[in-house]
Amino acid sequence: MTKAAELAKMGEVLTNSQIGGRRNIVINCAMQVAQRATSATGVGSGFAYPTLDRYKIVPSTSGRATMTQTADGPSGFANCLKLECTTADTSIAATEYFILRQSFEGQDLQSLKKGTSDAEKVTVSFYVKGNASATYTCELDDADNTRHNSQEFSVTTNWTRVILTFVGDTTGAFDDDNARSLNLDFWLHAGSNFTGGTHTDNVWHTTDNQRVGDSQSSFFDSTDRTFFITGIQMEVGSQATPFEHRSFGEELALCQRYFQQWTQEASGFSTNNYAAVGDAVMHGSTLPFMQYVHPTVLRATPAITFNGNFAANISGSDYAISSLLINTSTPYVTSFYGTTGAAGAGNAGYMRAANDGDASIFFNSEL
């Protein structure tokens, strides 16, 4: 083999036959973006995205944790996701679980060729550590076809890169749409409904009690327990390539497909009185009508919520907004009403944060 052929072969191996382009399917893989918050307590009381974008907590447990974006990581990583047990749960009921999850749209997974005779292998890699040795389970969970493939992995007190290659699945294709088709799950706590069967690593199956590894630890076995993870990469093929770093701007835009927020800082103004969300026109005497153009196209029509104090400034006077209601919405633009006191039909003005630097509006289009 010539030297040129050797180099070409080496390039093919290192990039899983995908020269150039983006390999990593995971979003916010280096834990850079935390639009909602950098820290949250009481994690485990319900399904939620507490802090870092695209990382959902899926719980059924009396255990509780604090979740943070933490300035820690192996060489080359400034941040990680940290979970710290604050309330233990040592009496594990059969139905219990605690999962750290990222979900993916079916239209972004077609390269896996799932459900075909030439289904591709998938390699998941990540950096992980804890306060003590532990064993947890990483799972590919096919939400379209209710099929699962999981493998155990070990945690030590030092940062370690875990590499897990999953066999291709010739059964059950992913839907080609913008709905949830696959979950990448990290099982940190599980009851016998998920651990009671005989687990075999790296086999696609449909049996719930074989989803979690036989040596599974419980994150909630002690309030000393911690779990750190960063550098998550999921790519087509049997090789784990070097971690694919992306710019913060690109990562933020990828996250904003699923969640966006308006804040005073985002408005570009530092004075509360001038932190305008947008123009408003009164529809009736108590409903200021507004439009918000999304900086990135959302995955689907969003839900809208807000916190803090907002007002509609109509003809120079402020009218406190008590609720926000969607009028019409698309992934591009959301039109909504605020409920206020009487301000006069047809009058114009703008909506602003009412002397509240922490006021926010949330547009949620998560899977």
Coordinates of C-alpha atoms in Angstrom, one line a residue:
M1 CA 0.0 0.0 0.0
T2 CA 1.4 3.4 -0.9
K3 CA 1.9 6.2 1.7
A4 CA -1.0 8.1 0.2
A5 CA -3.3 5.1 0.4
E6 CA -2.2 4.6 4.0
L7 CA -3.1 8.2 4.9
A8 CA -6.4 7.9 3.2
K9 CA -7.2 4.7 5.1
M10 CA -6.2 6.4 8.4
G11 CA -8.5 9.3 7.6
E12 CA -11.4 6.9 6.9
V13 CA -10.9 5.1 10.2
L14 CA -10.6 8.3 12.3
T15 CA -13.8 9.8 10.8
N16 CA -15.9 6.7 10.4
S17 CA -15.9 7.1 6.7
Q18 CA -17.3 10.7 7.1
I19 CA -14.6 13.0 6.0
G20 CA -15.5 16.5 7.3
G21 CA -18.9 17.6 8.4
R22 CA -20.3 17.4 11.9
R23 CA -20.0 13.9 13.5
N24 CA -21.5 14.5 17.0
I25 CA -25.3 14.1 17.2
V26 CA -25.4 15.3 20.8
I27 CA -26.1 19.0 21.5
N28 CA -24.5 21.0 24.2
C29 CA -22.0 18.2 24.5
A30 CA -19.3 20.2 26.4
M31 CA -21.9 21.7 28.8
Q32 CA -21.4 25.2 27.6
V33 CA -25.0 26.5 27.4
A34 CA -27.3 27.0 30.4
Q35 CA -30.1 29.3 29.4
R36 CA -32.5 28.5 32.2
A37 CA -30.0 28.4 35.2
T38 CA -26.6 27.3 36.2
S39 CA -27.8 25.7 39.4
A40 CA -31.0 24.0 40.6
T41 CA -31.9 22.3 43.9
G42 CA -34.6 19.7 44.6
V43 CA -34.0 18.0 41.4
G44 CA -35.9 14.7 41.2
S45 CA -39.4 16.0 42.0
G46 CA -40.6 15.9 38.4
F47 CA -39.6 15.8 34.8
A48 CA -37.6 18.9 34.1
Y49 CA -34.8 20.6 32.3
P50 CA -33.3 22.2 35.5
T51 CA -30.1 23.8 34.2
L52 CA -28.0 22.8 31.2
D53 CA -29.8 23.0 27.9
R54 CA -31.0 19.7 26.3
Y55 CA -30.4 17.7 29.5
K56 CA -33.6 16.4 31.0
I57 CA -34.1 14.8 34.3
V58 CA -36.6 11.9 34.2
P59 CA -37.3 10.8 37.8
S60 CA -39.5 8.6 39.9
T61 CA -37.8 8.6 43.3
S62 CA -37.9 10.2 46.7
G63 CA -34.2 11.0 46.3
R64 CA -33.3 14.6 45.5
A65 CA -30.2 16.2 44.0
T66 CA -28.6 19.6 43.1
M67 CA -27.7 20.0 39.5
T68 CA -25.1 22.5 38.4
Q69 CA -23.1 23.7 35.5
T70 CA -19.7 23.4 37.1
A71 CA -16.3 24.7 36.1
D72 CA -14.6 21.3 36.1
G73 CA -13.5 18.9 33.5
P74 CA -10.7 16.9 31.9
S75 CA -8.1 18.7 29.8
G76 CA -9.8 20.7 27.1
F77 CA -13.1 21.1 28.9
A78 CA -14.1 24.1 30.9
N79 CA -17.4 22.8 32.2
C80 CA -19.3 19.7 33.2
L81 CA -22.7 18.8 34.4
K82 CA -22.6 17.9 38.1
L83 CA -25.2 16.1 40.2
E84 CA -24.9 16.0 43.9
C85 CA -27.2 13.8 46.1
T86 CA -28.9 15.9 48.8
T87 CA -31.7 13.5 49.8
A88 CA -30.8 9.8 49.8
D89 CA -33.3 7.0 48.7
T90 CA -32.0 3.7 49.9
S91 CA -35.3 1.8 49.9
I92 CA -35.7 1.4 46.2
A93 CA -39.3 0.6 45.1
A94 CA -39.7 -1.6 42.0
T95 CA -41.0 1.3 39.8
E96 CA -38.2 3.8 40.7
Y97 CA -35.8 5.4 38.3
F98 CA -33.6 8.5 37.9
I99 CA -32.4 9.2 34.3
L100 CA -30.3 11.9 32.8
R101 CA -31.5 12.2 29.2
Q102 CA -31.0 13.9 25.9
S103 CA -33.6 13.3 23.1
F104 CA -33.2 13.5 19.3
E105 CA -35.5 14.2 16.4
G106 CA -36.1 11.3 14.0
Q107 CA -35.1 13.4 11.0
D108 CA -31.6 13.9 12.5
L109 CA -31.1 10.1 12.9
Q110 CA -31.6 8.8 9.4
S111 CA -27.9 8.2 8.9
L112 CA -28.1 5.4 11.5
K113 CA -30.1 3.3 8.9
K114 CA -32.0 1.8 11.8
G115 CA -34.5 -0.8 10.8
T116 CA -32.6 -1.8 7.6
S117 CA -30.3 -4.7 6.8
D118 CA -27.3 -2.4 6.8
A119 CA -28.1 -0.6 10.1
E120 CA -25.0 1.3 11.4
K121 CA -23.2 0.8 14.7
V122 CA -23.3 3.8 17.0
T123 CA -20.5 4.9 19.3
V124 CA -21.2 6.9 22.4
S125 CA -18.3 8.4 24.4
F126 CA -18.1 10.7 27.3
Y127 CA -15.9 11.8 30.3
V128 CA -17.2 10.9 33.7
K129 CA -16.1 10.8 37.4
G130 CA -17.7 10.7 40.9
N131 CA -16.9 10.8 44.5
A132 CA -16.3 7.0 44.6
S133 CA -16.4 4.0 42.4
A134 CA -19.8 3.2 40.9
T135 CA -21.5 1.4 38.0
Y136 CA -24.2 3.0 36.0
T137 CA -26.0 2.2 32.7
C138 CA -26.0 4.0 29.3
E139 CA -28.9 3.2 27.1
L140 CA -30.1 3.9 23.6
D141 CA -33.9 4.0 23.9
D142 CA -35.9 3.8 20.6
A143 CA -39.0 5.8 21.4
D144 CA -40.6 5.1 18.0
N145 CA -40.5 1.3 18.3
T146 CA -40.1 0.8 22.1
R147 CA -36.7 -1.0 21.7
H148 CA -33.7 -0.7 24.0
N149 CA -30.0 -1.3 24.0
S150 CA -27.8 -0.6 27.1
Q151 CA -24.4 -1.1 28.4
E152 CA -22.9 -0.7 31.9
F153 CA -20.0 1.7 32.5
S154 CA -17.8 2.4 35.5
V155 CA -17.1 5.6 37.4
T156 CA -14.0 6.4 39.4
T157 CA -12.8 9.4 41.3
N158 CA -10.7 10.5 38.3
W159 CA -11.9 11.8 34.9
T160 CA -12.1 8.8 32.6
R161 CA -13.3 8.7 28.9
V162 CA -15.9 5.9 28.5
I163 CA -16.3 4.5 25.0
L164 CA -19.4 2.3 24.2
T165 CA -20.2 1.0 20.7
F166 CA -23.7 -0.2 20.2
V167 CA -24.6 -2.7 17.5
G168 CA -26.9 -1.6 14.7
D169 CA -30.6 -2.5 14.9
T170 CA -32.2 -4.0 11.9
T171 CA -35.7 -3.8 13.4
G172 CA -37.8 -0.6 13.6
A173 CA -36.9 2.4 11.5
F174 CA -36.9 5.9 13.0
D175 CA -39.7 8.2 11.8
D176 CA -38.4 11.0 9.5
D177 CA -39.9 13.9 11.3
N178 CA -39.3 16.5 14.1
A179 CA -40.7 14.4 16.9
R180 CA -38.7 12.4 19.5
S181 CA -37.4 9.2 18.1
L182 CA -34.4 8.3 20.3
N183 CA -33.3 9.0 23.9
L184 CA -29.7 8.8 25.1
D185 CA -30.2 7.8 28.7
F186 CA -27.9 7.6 31.6
W187 CA -29.5 5.5 34.3
L188 CA -28.3 6.5 37.8
H189 CA -31.0 4.8 39.9
A190 CA -33.4 2.0 39.1
G191 CA -35.8 -0.4 40.8
S192 CA -36.5 -4.1 40.0
N193 CA -38.9 -3.3 37.2
F194 CA -35.8 -2.4 35.2
T195 CA -33.1 -4.5 36.9
G196 CA -35.0 -7.7 37.7
G197 CA -34.2 -9.6 34.5
T198 CA -30.9 -10.9 33.3
H199 CA -29.1 -8.0 31.6
T200 CA -26.9 -8.5 28.6
D201 CA -24.8 -5.6 27.3
N202 CA -25.3 -4.4 23.8
V203 CA -28.4 -6.3 22.7
W204 CA -31.5 -4.7 21.2
H205 CA -34.6 -5.9 23.0
T206 CA -38.1 -4.9 24.3
T207 CA -38.0 -6.2 27.9
D208 CA -38.2 -3.5 30.6
N209 CA -36.6 -5.5 33.4
Q210 CA -33.4 -6.1 31.3
R211 CA -32.8 -2.4 30.6
V212 CA -30.4 -1.7 33.4
G213 CA -27.2 -3.5 34.2
D214 CA -26.9 -6.2 36.8
S215 CA -24.2 -4.3 38.7
Q216 CA -26.1 -1.0 38.7
S217 CA -25.2 1.4 41.6
S218 CA -27.7 3.9 43.0
F219 CA -26.8 7.5 42.9
F220 CA -29.1 8.0 45.9
D221 CA -27.4 5.5 48.2
S222 CA -25.7 8.4 50.1
T223 CA -25.7 12.1 50.4
D224 CA -22.0 11.9 49.7
R225 CA -22.7 10.7 46.1
T226 CA -21.7 12.9 43.2
F227 CA -21.7 12.4 39.4
F228 CA -19.8 14.5 36.9
I229 CA -20.1 14.2 33.1
T230 CA -19.0 16.2 30.0
G231 CA -17.7 15.7 26.5
I232 CA -20.6 13.5 25.4
Q233 CA -20.3 12.4 21.8
M234 CA -22.6 10.1 19.8
E235 CA -21.5 9.2 16.3
V236 CA -22.2 6.8 13.5
G237 CA -19.7 3.9 13.3
S238 CA -17.6 1.7 15.5
Q239 CA -14.8 4.2 16.3
A240 CA -14.8 6.9 18.9
T241 CA -13.1 9.9 17.2
P242 CA -11.5 12.8 19.1
F243 CA -14.1 15.0 20.7
E244 CA -15.7 17.5 18.3
H245 CA -15.5 20.9 19.9
R246 CA -17.9 23.5 18.6
S247 CA -18.1 27.3 19.1
F248 CA -20.3 28.7 21.8
G249 CA -22.4 30.5 19.2
E250 CA -23.1 27.4 17.2
E251 CA -23.9 25.4 20.4
L252 CA -26.3 28.2 21.6
A253 CA -28.1 28.2 18.2
L254 CA -28.6 24.4 18.3
C255 CA -30.0 24.7 21.8
Q256 CA -32.3 27.5 20.8
R257 CA -34.1 25.2 18.4
Y258 CA -35.7 23.7 21.5
F259 CA -35.7 26.5 24.1
Q260 CA -35.5 30.3 23.9
Q261 CA -35.9 33.1 26.4
W262 CA -36.2 36.8 26.4
T263 CA -34.3 38.5 29.2
Q264 CA -33.4 42.1 29.9
E265 CA -29.8 41.3 29.0
A266 CA -30.9 39.9 25.7
S267 CA -32.8 43.1 24.9
G268 CA -29.5 45.0 24.8
F269 CA -30.6 47.5 27.5
S270 CA -29.2 47.8 31.0
T271 CA -31.9 50.1 32.3
N272 CA -35.1 48.3 33.3
N273 CA -37.4 51.1 32.1
Y274 CA -36.2 50.6 28.5
A275 CA -35.9 46.8 28.3
A276 CA -38.6 46.5 25.6
V277 CA -39.8 43.1 24.5
G278 CA -41.5 44.6 21.4
D279 CA -44.2 46.9 20.1
A280 CA -47.7 46.4 21.4
V281 CA -51.1 47.4 20.0
M282 CA -54.2 47.1 22.2
H283 CA -56.8 44.6 21.0
G284 CA -59.8 45.6 23.0
S285 CA -59.2 47.6 26.1
T286 CA -57.2 45.1 28.2
L287 CA -55.3 43.0 25.7
P288 CA -52.0 44.3 24.3
F289 CA -51.1 42.4 21.2
M290 CA -47.4 41.6 20.5
Q291 CA -45.2 39.7 18.1
Y292 CA -41.8 38.1 18.9
V293 CA -39.5 37.0 16.1
H294 CA -37.4 34.0 17.2
P295 CA -33.7 34.4 16.7
T296 CA -33.5 30.7 15.7
V297 CA -36.2 28.6 14.1
L298 CA -37.9 26.5 16.8
R299 CA -38.4 22.8 16.4
A300 CA -42.2 23.3 16.6
T301 CA -44.8 25.7 17.9
P302 CA -43.7 26.7 21.4
A303 CA -45.4 26.9 24.8
I304 CA -45.0 30.4 26.4
T305 CA -44.5 31.1 30.1
F306 CA -42.9 34.0 32.0
N307 CA -41.7 35.1 35.4
G308 CA -41.1 38.4 36.9
N309 CA -42.9 41.7 36.3
F310 CA -43.8 43.0 32.9
A311 CA -45.9 46.0 31.8
A312 CA -47.5 47.3 28.6
N313 CA -46.6 50.9 28.2
I314 CA -49.5 52.3 26.3
S315 CA -49.7 56.0 25.4
G316 CA -47.0 56.7 28.0
S317 CA -48.7 54.9 30.9
D318 CA -47.7 51.5 32.4
Y319 CA -50.3 48.7 32.7
A320 CA -49.1 45.6 34.6
I321 CA -49.3 42.3 32.7
S322 CA -50.9 39.5 34.7
S323 CA -50.7 36.7 32.1
L324 CA -49.5 36.0 28.6
L325 CA -51.6 34.1 26.1
I326 CA -50.6 32.7 22.7
N327 CA -52.6 34.1 19.8
T328 CA -50.9 32.4 16.9
S329 CA -47.5 30.9 16.8
T330 CA -45.1 29.3 14.4
P331 CA -41.5 28.1 14.8
Y332 CA -40.5 31.5 13.3
V333 CA -42.8 34.1 15.1
T334 CA -45.0 34.0 18.2
S335 CA -47.9 36.4 18.5
F336 CA -49.3 36.7 22.0
Y337 CA -51.5 38.8 24.2
G338 CA -50.9 40.2 27.7
T339 CA -53.7 40.7 30.1
T340 CA -53.7 44.2 31.7
G341 CA -56.0 46.8 33.1
A342 CA -58.0 49.0 30.7
A343 CA -55.7 51.0 28.4
G344 CA -58.0 51.8 25.5
A345 CA -58.6 49.9 22.3
G346 CA -56.4 50.6 19.4
N347 CA -53.7 52.5 21.3
A348 CA -50.1 51.7 20.7
G349 CA -47.0 51.2 22.8
Y350 CA -44.6 48.6 23.8
M351 CA -44.1 45.8 26.4
R352 CA -41.3 46.0 28.8
A353 CA -39.8 44.5 31.9
A354 CA -41.3 46.6 34.7
N355 CA -38.3 47.6 36.8
D356 CA -37.4 43.9 37.1
G357 CA -34.0 42.9 35.9
D358 CA -34.8 39.2 36.3
A359 CA -38.0 39.2 34.3
S360 CA -38.0 36.5 31.6
I361 CA -40.2 35.1 28.9
F362 CA -39.7 31.5 27.9
F363 CA -40.5 29.8 24.6
N364 CA -40.4 26.0 25.0
S365 CA -40.3 23.6 22.1
E366 CA -38.5 20.7 23.8
L367 CA -39.0 17.1 22.7

